[in-house]
């Protein structure tokens, strides 16, 4: 597909989304024609395309684009990776930090690429549990390391704005494989994670 065709398709998608958001405003009891809302449907459509851009990106390619042979076999940790995602149950944001560790098995990737993987998966409609596992699975299947561990800590607006309305709750999820199946290795990761905080 050439760029011009992609641009036409993107514009058609935006216009279709904007039409639906116009209907949503009307169903909520608003007047989409009033001054403050006239451009809102298109603004929301464009925002949603940005917030879900991860569907059009390949996280495996991000890792393989910066793959290097290196005989390093100790833990590599990229921590405090800020992320923002959208809960698929209520289409409300959840956000927080992801912490990723892997033990190379002859190959390493650029450190920024780990953060890009988190970014790609978080820019899809998500649940935190799946997000955590997808990050782990992607690194595992692409780098074939000796082990991977991912910990995600997040605040969910669906809990803070509606339902139980608990403002200060944080949800923590983890996924691990390989060497991290050993409690000692997981403990080392958690100790390093919480050092210098």
mmCIF file of C-alpha atoms in Angstrom:
data_model
loop_
_atom_site.group_PDB
_atom_site.id
_atom_site.type_symbol
_atom_site.label_atom_id
_atom_site.label_comp_id
_atom_site.label_asym_id
_atom_site.label_seq_id
_atom_site.Cartn_x
_atom_site.Cartn_y
_atom_site.Cartn_z
ATOM 1 C CA UNK A 1 0.000 0.000 0.000
ATOM 2 C CA UNK A 2 1.488 3.352 -0.997
ATOM 3 C CA UNK A 3 1.630 6.427 1.210
ATOM 4 C CA UNK A 4 -1.104 8.282 -0.666
ATOM 5 C CA UNK A 5 -3.521 5.351 -0.264
ATOM 6 C CA UNK A 6 -2.617 5.060 3.425
ATOM 7 C CA UNK A 7 -3.338 8.770 3.905
ATOM 8 C CA UNK A 8 -6.735 8.446 2.198
ATOM 9 C CA UNK A 9 -7.633 5.423 4.334
ATOM 10 C CA UNK A 10 -6.511 7.205 7.503
ATOM 11 C CA UNK A 11 -8.652 10.255 6.658
ATOM 12 C CA UNK A 12 -11.654 8.005 5.990
ATOM 13 C CA UNK A 13 -11.097 6.244 9.322
ATOM 14 C CA UNK A 14 -10.878 9.574 11.153
ATOM 15 C CA UNK A 15 -14.077 10.853 9.564
ATOM 16 C CA UNK A 16 -15.922 7.621 10.424
ATOM 17 C CA UNK A 17 -14.719 7.813 14.037
ATOM 18 C CA UNK A 18 -15.707 11.492 14.254
ATOM 19 C CA UNK A 19 -19.216 10.640 12.999
ATOM 20 C CA UNK A 20 -19.581 8.056 15.755
ATOM 21 C CA UNK A 21 -18.371 10.506 18.394
ATOM 22 C CA UNK A 22 -20.932 13.045 17.151
ATOM 23 C CA UNK A 23 -23.618 10.413 17.737
ATOM 24 C CA UNK A 24 -22.191 9.624 21.182
ATOM 25 C CA UNK A 25 -22.337 13.298 22.213
ATOM 26 C CA UNK A 26 -25.950 13.457 21.074
ATOM 27 C CA UNK A 27 -26.831 10.242 22.955
ATOM 28 C CA UNK A 28 -25.247 11.686 26.105
ATOM 29 C CA UNK A 29 -27.668 14.618 25.892
ATOM 30 C CA UNK A 30 -25.245 17.157 24.434
ATOM 31 C CA UNK A 31 -25.623 19.365 21.381
ATOM 32 C CA UNK A 32 -22.710 18.542 19.022
ATOM 33 C CA UNK A 33 -23.420 21.781 17.130
ATOM 34 C CA UNK A 34 -22.746 24.117 20.026
ATOM 35 C CA UNK A 35 -19.551 26.144 19.732
ATOM 36 C CA UNK A 36 -17.450 24.286 22.289
ATOM 37 C CA UNK A 37 -18.244 20.855 20.808
ATOM 38 C CA UNK A 38 -18.191 21.468 17.061
ATOM 39 C CA UNK A 39 -14.606 20.237 16.627
ATOM 40 C CA UNK A 40 -14.662 17.758 19.514
ATOM 41 C CA UNK A 41 -15.594 14.630 17.511
ATOM 42 C CA UNK A 42 -12.590 15.027 15.183
ATOM 43 C CA UNK A 43 -10.301 15.925 18.082
ATOM 44 C CA UNK A 44 -11.343 12.768 19.936
ATOM 45 C CA UNK A 45 -10.982 10.677 16.773
ATOM 46 C CA UNK A 46 -7.404 11.915 16.294
ATOM 47 C CA UNK A 47 -6.616 11.377 19.983
ATOM 48 C CA UNK A 48 -7.899 7.804 19.857
ATOM 49 C CA UNK A 49 -5.774 7.055 16.787
ATOM 50 C CA UNK A 50 -2.705 8.211 18.755
ATOM 51 C CA UNK A 51 -3.722 6.319 21.897
ATOM 52 C CA UNK A 52 -4.128 3.089 19.898
ATOM 53 C CA UNK A 53 -1.204 3.518 17.493
ATOM 54 C CA UNK A 54 0.360 0.318 18.845
ATOM 55 C CA UNK A 55 -1.867 -1.790 16.585
ATOM 56 C CA UNK A 56 0.067 -0.529 13.561
ATOM 57 C CA UNK A 57 3.529 -1.128 15.060
ATOM 58 C CA UNK A 58 5.602 -4.304 15.296
ATOM 59 C CA UNK A 59 7.386 -4.669 18.663
ATOM 60 C CA UNK A 60 9.462 -7.634 17.444
ATOM 61 C CA UNK A 61 10.904 -5.524 14.614
ATOM 62 C CA UNK A 62 11.812 -2.778 17.098
ATOM 63 C CA UNK A 63 13.968 -5.269 19.023
ATOM 64 C CA UNK A 64 15.578 -6.893 15.970
ATOM 65 C CA UNK A 65 16.459 -3.501 14.432
ATOM 66 C CA UNK A 66 19.002 -3.039 17.226
ATOM 67 C CA UNK A 67 20.247 -6.545 17.918
ATOM 68 C CA UNK A 68 23.903 -7.085 18.812
ATOM 69 C CA UNK A 69 26.059 -10.117 19.544
ATOM 70 C CA UNK A 70 27.489 -9.690 23.045
ATOM 71 C CA UNK A 71 28.794 -12.349 25.494
ATOM 72 C CA UNK A 72 27.171 -10.621 28.493
ATOM 73 C CA UNK A 73 25.088 -12.952 30.664
ATOM 74 C CA UNK A 74 24.192 -10.887 33.723
ATOM 75 C CA UNK A 75 20.911 -9.155 34.425
ATOM 76 C CA UNK A 76 19.974 -6.118 32.320
ATOM 77 C CA UNK A 77 17.278 -3.963 33.925
ATOM 78 C CA UNK A 78 15.366 -1.058 32.414
ATOM 79 C CA UNK A 79 13.174 0.313 35.181
ATOM 80 C CA UNK A 80 10.692 3.158 35.690
ATOM 81 C CA UNK A 81 9.443 3.111 32.090
ATOM 82 C CA UNK A 82 6.464 5.474 32.107
ATOM 83 C CA UNK A 83 3.455 4.239 30.162
ATOM 84 C CA UNK A 84 -0.147 5.237 29.479
ATOM 85 C CA UNK A 85 -2.740 2.795 28.245
ATOM 86 C CA UNK A 86 -6.497 2.448 27.790
ATOM 87 C CA UNK A 87 -8.513 -0.142 29.722
ATOM 88 C CA UNK A 88 -10.516 -2.204 27.257
ATOM 89 C CA UNK A 89 -13.410 -2.609 29.703
ATOM 90 C CA UNK A 90 -14.297 1.075 30.104
ATOM 91 C CA UNK A 91 -12.033 2.860 27.565
ATOM 92 C CA UNK A 92 -10.546 4.823 30.460
ATOM 93 C CA UNK A 93 -6.820 5.389 31.021
ATOM 94 C CA UNK A 94 -4.531 3.421 33.249
ATOM 95 C CA UNK A 95 -0.952 4.531 33.695
ATOM 96 C CA UNK A 96 2.179 3.856 35.670
ATOM 97 C CA UNK A 97 5.619 2.332 35.344
ATOM 98 C CA UNK A 98 6.964 -0.846 33.810
ATOM 99 C CA UNK A 99 10.187 -2.508 34.943
ATOM 100 C CA UNK A 100 11.850 -5.008 32.620
ATOM 101 C CA UNK A 101 14.797 -7.330 33.208
ATOM 102 C CA UNK A 102 16.373 -9.927 30.985
ATOM 103 C CA UNK A 103 19.487 -12.081 31.111
ATOM 104 C CA UNK A 104 21.126 -12.141 27.657
ATOM 105 C CA UNK A 105 22.080 -15.368 25.963
ATOM 106 C CA UNK A 106 24.659 -14.044 23.511
ATOM 107 C CA UNK A 107 22.494 -11.224 22.134
ATOM 108 C CA UNK A 108 21.454 -7.848 23.510
ATOM 109 C CA UNK A 109 19.191 -5.115 22.181
ATOM 110 C CA UNK A 110 19.359 -1.337 22.464
ATOM 111 C CA UNK A 111 18.106 -0.229 25.888
ATOM 112 C CA UNK A 112 15.673 2.276 24.385
ATOM 113 C CA UNK A 113 14.098 -0.569 22.408
ATOM 114 C CA UNK A 114 12.832 -2.172 25.621
ATOM 115 C CA UNK A 115 10.976 1.060 26.412
ATOM 116 C CA UNK A 116 9.618 1.118 22.843
ATOM 117 C CA UNK A 117 8.184 -2.382 23.281
ATOM 118 C CA UNK A 118 6.359 -1.193 26.408
ATOM 119 C CA UNK A 119 5.098 1.842 24.457
ATOM 120 C CA UNK A 120 3.770 -0.236 21.560
ATOM 121 C CA UNK A 121 1.834 -2.713 23.686
ATOM 122 C CA UNK A 122 0.487 0.017 25.970
ATOM 123 C CA UNK A 123 -0.864 1.927 22.952
ATOM 124 C CA UNK A 124 -3.569 -0.692 22.413
ATOM 125 C CA UNK A 125 -6.785 -1.397 24.288
ATOM 126 C CA UNK A 126 -5.473 -3.419 27.198
ATOM 127 C CA UNK A 127 -5.823 -5.074 30.547
ATOM 128 C CA UNK A 128 -2.776 -4.799 32.770
ATOM 129 C CA UNK A 129 -2.337 -8.546 33.078
ATOM 130 C CA UNK A 130 -2.149 -9.036 29.291
ATOM 131 C CA UNK A 131 0.119 -6.003 28.847
ATOM 132 C CA UNK A 132 2.600 -7.470 31.338
ATOM 133 C CA UNK A 133 2.632 -10.864 29.622
ATOM 134 C CA UNK A 134 2.864 -9.426 26.091
ATOM 135 C CA UNK A 135 5.990 -7.441 26.992
ATOM 136 C CA UNK A 136 7.573 -10.558 28.521
ATOM 137 C CA UNK A 137 6.590 -12.821 25.623
ATOM 138 C CA UNK A 138 7.881 -10.390 22.984
ATOM 139 C CA UNK A 139 11.324 -10.059 24.587
ATOM 140 C CA UNK A 140 11.486 -13.806 25.194
ATOM 141 C CA UNK A 141 10.545 -14.861 21.651
ATOM 142 C CA UNK A 142 12.711 -12.235 19.948
ATOM 143 C CA UNK A 143 15.925 -12.231 22.028
ATOM 144 C CA UNK A 144 15.793 -15.843 23.328
ATOM 145 C CA UNK A 145 17.402 -14.753 26.619
ATOM 146 C CA UNK A 146 18.178 -16.938 29.617
ATOM 147 C CA UNK A 147 15.220 -15.327 31.368
ATOM 148 C CA UNK A 148 12.845 -12.352 31.345
ATOM 149 C CA UNK A 149 10.903 -10.636 34.117
ATOM 150 C CA UNK A 150 8.414 -7.797 33.818
ATOM 151 C CA UNK A 151 6.727 -5.929 36.674
ATOM 152 C CA UNK A 152 4.032 -3.348 35.942
ATOM 153 C CA UNK A 153 2.630 -0.926 38.534
ATOM 154 C CA UNK A 154 -0.393 1.120 37.516
ATOM 155 C CA UNK A 155 -3.227 3.356 38.620
ATOM 156 C CA UNK A 156 -6.559 2.734 36.907
ATOM 157 C CA UNK A 157 -8.958 5.601 36.237
ATOM 158 C CA UNK A 158 -11.834 3.106 36.080
ATOM 159 C CA UNK A 159 -11.211 2.508 39.804
ATOM 160 C CA UNK A 160 -10.561 6.150 40.658
ATOM 161 C CA UNK A 161 -13.373 7.839 38.711
ATOM 162 C CA UNK A 162 -16.166 5.248 38.881
ATOM 163 C CA UNK A 163 -17.159 2.127 40.775
ATOM 164 C CA UNK A 164 -15.275 1.853 44.072
ATOM 165 C CA UNK A 165 -13.603 5.276 43.580
ATOM 166 C CA UNK A 166 -10.402 4.310 45.378
ATOM 167 C CA UNK A 167 -7.980 7.118 44.577
ATOM 168 C CA UNK A 168 -4.709 5.726 45.890
ATOM 169 C CA UNK A 169 -4.800 2.074 44.904
ATOM 170 C CA UNK A 170 -1.986 0.709 42.758
ATOM 171 C CA UNK A 171 -2.207 -2.583 40.884
ATOM 172 C CA UNK A 172 0.992 -4.617 40.453
ATOM 173 C CA UNK A 173 1.381 -7.464 37.968
ATOM 174 C CA UNK A 174 4.377 -9.591 37.040
ATOM 175 C CA UNK A 175 5.393 -12.154 34.456
ATOM 176 C CA UNK A 176 8.642 -14.098 34.315
ATOM 177 C CA UNK A 177 10.364 -17.011 32.619
ATOM 178 C CA UNK A 178 13.626 -18.945 32.433
ATOM 179 C CA UNK A 179 16.165 -18.044 35.097
ATOM 180 C CA UNK A 180 13.559 -15.891 36.852
ATOM 181 C CA UNK A 181 11.651 -19.031 37.804
ATOM 182 C CA UNK A 182 14.253 -19.255 40.578
ATOM 183 C CA UNK A 183 13.180 -17.296 43.649
ATOM 184 C CA UNK A 184 16.763 -16.083 44.218
ATOM 185 C CA UNK A 185 16.943 -14.472 40.768
ATOM 186 C CA UNK A 186 13.536 -12.814 41.192
ATOM 187 C CA UNK A 187 14.630 -11.534 44.602
ATOM 188 C CA UNK A 188 17.797 -10.038 43.087
ATOM 189 C CA UNK A 189 15.684 -8.243 40.481
ATOM 190 C CA UNK A 190 13.262 -6.881 43.098
ATOM 191 C CA UNK A 191 16.157 -5.707 45.287
ATOM 192 C CA UNK A 192 17.764 -3.898 42.360
ATOM 193 C CA UNK A 193 14.359 -2.489 41.394
ATOM 194 C CA UNK A 194 13.822 -0.880 44.764
ATOM 195 C CA UNK A 195 17.371 0.361 45.283
ATOM 196 C CA UNK A 196 17.963 4.121 44.952
ATOM 197 C CA UNK A 197 14.248 4.927 45.354
#
